[in-house]
Coordinates of C-alpha atoms in Angstrom, one line a residue:
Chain L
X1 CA 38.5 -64.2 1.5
X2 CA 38.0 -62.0 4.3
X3 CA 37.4 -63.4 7.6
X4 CA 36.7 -62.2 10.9
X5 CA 35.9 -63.9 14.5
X6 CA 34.9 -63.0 17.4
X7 CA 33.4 -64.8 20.6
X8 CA 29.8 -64.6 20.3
X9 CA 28.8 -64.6 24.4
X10 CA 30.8 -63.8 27.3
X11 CA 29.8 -62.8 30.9
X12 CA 31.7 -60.9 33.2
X13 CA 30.7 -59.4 37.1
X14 CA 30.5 -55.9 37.8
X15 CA 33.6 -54.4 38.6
X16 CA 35.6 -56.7 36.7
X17 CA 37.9 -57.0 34.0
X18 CA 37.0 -58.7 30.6
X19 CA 38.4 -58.9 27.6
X20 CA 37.0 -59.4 24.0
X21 CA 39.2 -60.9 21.4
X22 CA 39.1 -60.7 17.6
X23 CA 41.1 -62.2 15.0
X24 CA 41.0 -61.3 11.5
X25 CA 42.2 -62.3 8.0
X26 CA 41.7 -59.6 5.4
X27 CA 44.0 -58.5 2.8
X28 CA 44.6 -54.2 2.5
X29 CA 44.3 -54.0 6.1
X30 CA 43.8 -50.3 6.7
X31 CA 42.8 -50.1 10.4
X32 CA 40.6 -52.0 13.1
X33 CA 37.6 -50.4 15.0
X34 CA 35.5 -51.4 18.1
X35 CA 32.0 -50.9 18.2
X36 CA 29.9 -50.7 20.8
X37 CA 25.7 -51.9 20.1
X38 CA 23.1 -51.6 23.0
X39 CA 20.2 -53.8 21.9
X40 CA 17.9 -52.0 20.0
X41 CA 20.1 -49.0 18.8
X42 CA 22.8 -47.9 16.9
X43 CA 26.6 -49.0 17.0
X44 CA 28.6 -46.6 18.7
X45 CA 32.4 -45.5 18.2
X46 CA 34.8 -47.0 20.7
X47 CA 38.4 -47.2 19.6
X48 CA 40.3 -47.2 16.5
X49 CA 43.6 -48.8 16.0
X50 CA 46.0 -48.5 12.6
X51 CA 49.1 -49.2 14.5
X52 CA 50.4 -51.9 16.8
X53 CA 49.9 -51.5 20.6
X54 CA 47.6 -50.2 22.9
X55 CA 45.2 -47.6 22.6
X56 CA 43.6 -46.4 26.1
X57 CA 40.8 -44.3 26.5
X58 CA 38.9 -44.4 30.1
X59 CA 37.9 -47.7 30.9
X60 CA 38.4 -49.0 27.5
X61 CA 41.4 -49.8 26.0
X62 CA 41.9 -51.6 22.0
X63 CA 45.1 -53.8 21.2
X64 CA 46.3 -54.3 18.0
X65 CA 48.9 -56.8 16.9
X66 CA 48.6 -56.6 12.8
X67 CA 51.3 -59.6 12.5
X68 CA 49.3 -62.0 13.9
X69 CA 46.0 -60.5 12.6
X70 CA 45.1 -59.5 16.4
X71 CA 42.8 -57.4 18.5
X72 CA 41.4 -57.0 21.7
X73 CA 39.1 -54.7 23.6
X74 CA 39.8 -54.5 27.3
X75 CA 36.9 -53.1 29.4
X76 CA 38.2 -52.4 32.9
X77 CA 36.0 -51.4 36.1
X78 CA 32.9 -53.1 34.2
X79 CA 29.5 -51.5 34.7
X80 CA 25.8 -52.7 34.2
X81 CA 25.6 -50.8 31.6
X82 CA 28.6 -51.8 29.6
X83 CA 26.3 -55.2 28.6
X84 CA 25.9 -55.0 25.3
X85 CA 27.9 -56.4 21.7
X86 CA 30.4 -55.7 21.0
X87 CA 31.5 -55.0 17.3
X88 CA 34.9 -55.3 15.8
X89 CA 35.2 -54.4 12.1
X90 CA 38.4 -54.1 9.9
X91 CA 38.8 -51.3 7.1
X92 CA 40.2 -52.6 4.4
X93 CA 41.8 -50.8 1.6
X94 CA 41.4 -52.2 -2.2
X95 CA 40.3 -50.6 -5.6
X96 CA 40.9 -47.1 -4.4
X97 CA 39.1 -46.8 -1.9
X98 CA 38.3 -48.0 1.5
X99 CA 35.5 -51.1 3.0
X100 CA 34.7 -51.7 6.6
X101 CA 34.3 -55.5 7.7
X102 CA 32.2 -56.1 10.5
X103 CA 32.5 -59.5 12.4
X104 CA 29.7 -61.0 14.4
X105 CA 29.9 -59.1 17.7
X106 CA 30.5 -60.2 20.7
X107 CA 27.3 -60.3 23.4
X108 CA 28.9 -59.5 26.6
X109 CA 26.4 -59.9 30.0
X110 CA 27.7 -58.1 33.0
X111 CA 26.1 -59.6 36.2
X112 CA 25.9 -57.7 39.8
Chain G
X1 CA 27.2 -30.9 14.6
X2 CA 24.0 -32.9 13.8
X3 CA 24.4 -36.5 13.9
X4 CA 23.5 -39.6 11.1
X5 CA 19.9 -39.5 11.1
X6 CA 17.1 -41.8 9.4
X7 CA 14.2 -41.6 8.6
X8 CA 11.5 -43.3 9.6
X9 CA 12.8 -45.0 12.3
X10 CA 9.7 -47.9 12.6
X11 CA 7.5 -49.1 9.7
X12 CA 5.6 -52.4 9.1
X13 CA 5.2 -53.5 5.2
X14 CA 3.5 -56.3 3.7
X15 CA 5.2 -58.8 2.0
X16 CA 5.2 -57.8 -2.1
X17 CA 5.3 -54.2 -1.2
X18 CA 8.5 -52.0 -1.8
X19 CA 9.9 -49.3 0.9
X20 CA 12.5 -46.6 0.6
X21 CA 14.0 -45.5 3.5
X22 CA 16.3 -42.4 3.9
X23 CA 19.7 -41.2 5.6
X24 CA 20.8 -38.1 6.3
X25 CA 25.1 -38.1 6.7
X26 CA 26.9 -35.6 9.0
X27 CA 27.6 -32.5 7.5
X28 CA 30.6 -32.8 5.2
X29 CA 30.6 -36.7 5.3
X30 CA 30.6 -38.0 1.3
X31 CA 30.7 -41.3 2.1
X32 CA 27.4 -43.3 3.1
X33 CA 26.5 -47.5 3.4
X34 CA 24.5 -49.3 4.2
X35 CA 23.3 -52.1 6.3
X36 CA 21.0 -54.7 7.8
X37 CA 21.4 -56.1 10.8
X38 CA 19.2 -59.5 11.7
X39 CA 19.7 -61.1 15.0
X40 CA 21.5 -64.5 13.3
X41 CA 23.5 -62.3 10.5
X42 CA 24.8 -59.8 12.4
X43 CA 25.8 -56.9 10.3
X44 CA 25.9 -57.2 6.8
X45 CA 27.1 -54.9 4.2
X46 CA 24.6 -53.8 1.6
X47 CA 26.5 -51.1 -0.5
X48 CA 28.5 -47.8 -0.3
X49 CA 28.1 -44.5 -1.8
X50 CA 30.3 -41.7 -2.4
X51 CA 29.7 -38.8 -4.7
X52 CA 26.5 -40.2 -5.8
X53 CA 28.7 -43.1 -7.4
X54 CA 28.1 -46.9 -6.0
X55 CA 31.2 -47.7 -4.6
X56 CA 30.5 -51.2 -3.7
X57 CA 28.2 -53.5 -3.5
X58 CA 27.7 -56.3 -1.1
X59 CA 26.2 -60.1 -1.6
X60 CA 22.2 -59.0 -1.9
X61 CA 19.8 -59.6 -4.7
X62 CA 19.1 -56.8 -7.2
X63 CA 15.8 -56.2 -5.2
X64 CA 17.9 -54.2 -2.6
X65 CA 18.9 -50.9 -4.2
X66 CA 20.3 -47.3 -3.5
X67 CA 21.2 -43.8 -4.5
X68 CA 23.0 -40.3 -3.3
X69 CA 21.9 -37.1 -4.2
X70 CA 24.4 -34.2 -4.9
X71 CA 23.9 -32.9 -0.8
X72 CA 25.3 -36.6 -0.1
X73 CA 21.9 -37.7 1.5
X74 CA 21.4 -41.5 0.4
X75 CA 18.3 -43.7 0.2
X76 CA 17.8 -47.1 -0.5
X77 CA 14.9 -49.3 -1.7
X78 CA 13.9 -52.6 -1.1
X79 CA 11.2 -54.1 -3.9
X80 CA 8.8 -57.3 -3.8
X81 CA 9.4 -56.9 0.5
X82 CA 10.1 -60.5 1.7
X83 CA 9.1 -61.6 5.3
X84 CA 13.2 -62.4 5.3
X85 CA 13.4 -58.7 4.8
X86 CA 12.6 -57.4 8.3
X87 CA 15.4 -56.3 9.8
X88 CA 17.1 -53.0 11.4
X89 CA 18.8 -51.1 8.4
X90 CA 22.0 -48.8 9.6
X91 CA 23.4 -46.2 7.3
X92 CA 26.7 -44.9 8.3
X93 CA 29.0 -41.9 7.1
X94 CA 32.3 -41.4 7.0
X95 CA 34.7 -38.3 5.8
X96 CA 36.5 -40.8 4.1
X97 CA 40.3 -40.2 2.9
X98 CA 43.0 -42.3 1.8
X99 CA 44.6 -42.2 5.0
X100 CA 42.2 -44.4 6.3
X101 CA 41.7 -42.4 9.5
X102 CA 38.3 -41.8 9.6
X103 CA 35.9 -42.7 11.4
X104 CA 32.2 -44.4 10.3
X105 CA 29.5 -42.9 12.2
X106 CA 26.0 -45.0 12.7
X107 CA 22.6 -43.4 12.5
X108 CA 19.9 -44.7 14.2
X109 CA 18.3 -47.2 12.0
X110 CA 15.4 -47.9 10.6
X111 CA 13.1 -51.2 12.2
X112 CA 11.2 -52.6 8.7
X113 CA 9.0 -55.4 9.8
X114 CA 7.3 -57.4 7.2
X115 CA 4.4 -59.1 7.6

């Protein structure tokens, strides 16, 4: 079957580091995304990662280790505002065509 | 370039009745899903649509239904609304290729509370 986990709380203070693990196991892996959701509204596009390593974008940056079935997002500098789940979802590729996963999410509280 | 958008964005229903709620892709997207988000389930995929074909369906009972018109807007349907049924529904669109390199973008939602 397809799996996917992810912590479901974490806090962090402001100014901080913290990073949000996921592990996954899904066959026709075709790419990982992170997913940022505010209560109350829409996910929003973070990162995408296909390839091994280290994607880097501001003060986020997405791991991905597809051996071990591996991802992390890394939210540097944290700000109030950056409390909110996080989402990460696996595409995965089968019958022609491609299906996004979505795990959980991951309810991160930053605190002053 | 205009975003996903949904319509309507709040509604309340009573239980038995059926709703239809709509989404509107990004220009030049083919691809639309769906799905509900509860606070205990998370996200949870209801089905996919891409030139007007059903794609794939997720684990939901045969009340929960959808189609895509030929301009790629979608809309789904929920019949005989259960109070289990409230939820925040999020349709998404994607360019879609084989490549895999697209990315899925989230409307707004639509709140359905049933009472």
């Amino acid at each position: 079957g397809q799996n996917i986990d992810q912590p479901t709380e974490m806090t962090a203070t402001e100014g901080a580091i913290v990073q949000i693990n996921c592990t996954y196991q899904t066959s026709g892996f075709n790419g990982l995304f992170w997913y940022q959701q505010h209560a109350g509204e829409a996910p929003t596009f973070l990162s995408y990662n296909v390839l091994d390593g280290l994607e880097e974008k501001g003060r986020f940056s997405s791991f991905l280790s597809r051996s071990k079935g591996y991802s992390y997002l890394l939210l540097k500098e944290l700000q109030m505002k950056d409390s909110a789940s996080y989402l990460c979802a696996v595409r995965v590729y089968s019958g022609g065509y491609n299906k996004l996963i979505f795990g959980a999410g991951t309810r991160l509280a930053v605190h002053p | 370039k205009a975003g996903v958008t949904q319509t309507p964005r709040y509604l309340i229903k009573t239980r038995g009745q059926q709703v239809t709620l709509s989404c509107s892709p990004i220009s030049g997207h083919r691809s639309v899903s769906w799905y509900q988000q509860t606070p205990g389930q998370g996200l949870q995929f209801l089905f996919e649509y891409f030139s007007e074909t059903q794609r794939n369906k997720g684990n939901f009972p045969g009340r929960f239904s959808g189609r895509q018109f030929s301009n790629s807007r979608s809309e789904m349907n929920v019949s005989t609304l259960e109070l289990g049924d409230s939820a925040l529904y999020l349709c998404a669109s994607s360019l879609e290729s084989r490549s895999g390199g697209n990315t899925i973008y989230f409307g707004e939602g639509s709140w359905l509370t049933v009472v």
